[in-house]
Coordinates of N, CA, C and O in Angstrom, one line a residue:
L1 N 24.3 14.9 -2.1 CA 25.6 15.2 -1.5 C 26.4 14.4 -1.1 O 27.6 13.9 -0.9
A2 N 25.5 12.9 -0.1 CA 26.1 12.8 0.1 C 26.8 11.7 -0.8 O 28.0 10.7 -0.4
S3 N 26.3 11.0 -1.8 CA 27.0 10.2 -2.6 C 28.2 11.1 -3.7 O 29.2 9.8 -3.5
Y4 N 27.7 12.4 -3.6 CA 28.9 12.9 -4.3 C 30.2 12.8 -3.2 O 31.3 12.3 -3.9
V5 N 30.1 13.0 -2.1 CA 31.6 12.8 -1.6 C 31.4 11.4 -0.8 O 33.3 11.1 -0.9
D6 N 30.5 10.6 -1.1 CA 31.1 9.2 -0.9 C 32.2 8.4 -2.5 O 32.9 7.9 -2.0
E7 N 31.8 9.1 -3.5 CA 32.6 8.8 -4.7 C 33.8 10.1 -4.7 O 34.6 9.1 -5.4
H8 N 34.1 10.8 -4.0 CA 34.8 12.0 -4.5 C 35.6 12.3 -3.0 O 36.8 12.4 -3.2
G9 N 35.2 11.9 -2.0 CA 35.6 11.9 -1.1 C 36.2 13.3 -0.1 O 36.9 13.9 0.4
S10 N 35.1 14.7 -0.7 CA 35.1 16.0 -0.7 C 34.1 16.2 -1.2 O 32.9 15.6 -1.6
L11 N 34.1 17.7 -1.0 CA 32.9 18.6 -1.1 C 32.9 19.0 -2.8 O 33.8 19.4 -3.1
P12 N 31.5 19.4 -3.4 CA 31.6 19.6 -4.1 C 32.1 21.1 -4.6 O 31.8 21.4 -3.6
P13 N 32.5 21.4 -5.6 CA 32.9 23.5 -5.5 C 31.9 24.0 -5.0 O 32.4 25.2 -4.4
F14 N 30.3 23.9 -5.2 CA 29.6 24.9 -4.9 C 29.5 24.5 -3.3 O 28.4 25.3 -3.0
A15 N 29.5 24.1 -2.9 CA 29.1 23.4 -1.5 C 30.4 24.1 -0.6 O 31.2 24.3 -0.6
R16 N 29.5 24.6 0.6 CA 30.2 25.5 1.5 C 29.9 24.6 2.7 O 29.3 24.1 3.5
A17 N 31.4 24.3 3.6 CA 31.6 23.4 4.3 C 31.4 24.0 5.5 O 31.0 23.2 6.3
S18 N 30.6 25.0 5.5 CA 30.1 25.5 6.9 C 28.3 25.2 7.0 O 27.7 25.3 7.8
W19 N 28.1 24.7 6.1 CA 26.4 24.1 5.9 C 26.6 22.6 6.8 O 27.6 22.2 6.8
S20 N 25.5 22.8 7.6 CA 25.6 21.6 8.4 C 25.4 20.2 7.8 O 26.1 19.2 7.8
T21 N 24.8 20.0 6.6 CA 24.2 19.6 5.6 C 25.8 18.8 5.2 O 26.0 17.2 5.0
C22 N 26.4 19.6 4.6 CA 28.3 19.3 4.4 C 28.9 18.7 5.5 O 29.5 17.4 5.3
E23 N 28.7 19.2 6.7 CA 29.4 18.5 7.8 C 29.0 16.9 8.2 O 29.6 16.4 8.9
D24 N 27.6 17.3 8.5 CA 27.4 15.4 8.3 C 27.8 14.4 7.2 O 27.7 13.5 7.6
A25 N 28.0 15.2 6.0 CA 28.0 14.1 5.3 C 29.8 13.9 5.2 O 30.1 12.4 4.5
L26 N 30.2 14.5 5.3 CA 31.7 14.6 5.3 C 32.1 13.8 6.6 O 32.7 12.3 6.7
A27 N 31.6 13.8 8.1 CA 31.7 13.0 8.7 C 31.1 11.5 8.6 O 31.6 10.7 9.1
A28 N 30.0 11.3 8.2 CA 29.7 10.2 7.5 C 30.1 9.3 6.9 O 30.8 8.0 6.8
A29 N 31.3 9.9 6.1 CA 32.2 9.2 5.0 C 33.5 9.0 5.9 O 34.1 8.2 5.2
E30 N 33.7 9.9 6.8 CA 34.9 9.4 7.7 C 34.8 7.9 8.4 O 35.9 7.6 9.2
Q31 N 33.6 8.2 8.6 CA 33.2 6.6 9.8 C 33.6 5.6 9.2 O 33.2 5.3 8.5
T32 N 34.2 4.6 10.5 CA 34.5 3.4 9.8 C 33.3 2.4 9.9 O 32.9 2.9 11.1
G33 N 33.3 1.6 9.1 CA 32.1 0.1 9.9 C 32.6 -0.8 10.2 O 34.2 -0.9 10.3
L34 N 32.3 -2.0 11.2 CA 32.7 -2.6 11.7 C 33.0 -4.2 10.6 O 33.9 -4.6 11.2
E35 N 32.8 -3.5 9.8 CA 33.0 -4.6 8.6 C 35.0 -4.7 8.2 O 35.5 -5.6 7.6
Q36 N 35.1 -3.4 8.7 CA 36.4 -3.1 8.1 C 37.6 -4.0 9.4 O 38.5 -4.1 8.5
F37 N 37.2 -4.3 10.0 CA 37.9 -4.6 11.4 C 38.2 -6.5 11.2 O 37.5 -7.2 11.1

């Protein structure tokens, strides 16, 4: 799931946004790293 979100920027159609795993994957994808500064 995490790799799908990394590649596509969103959840796959079968995933429910209410799942905590989905919330975690989206939150991790939104975080910025220090290397971007």
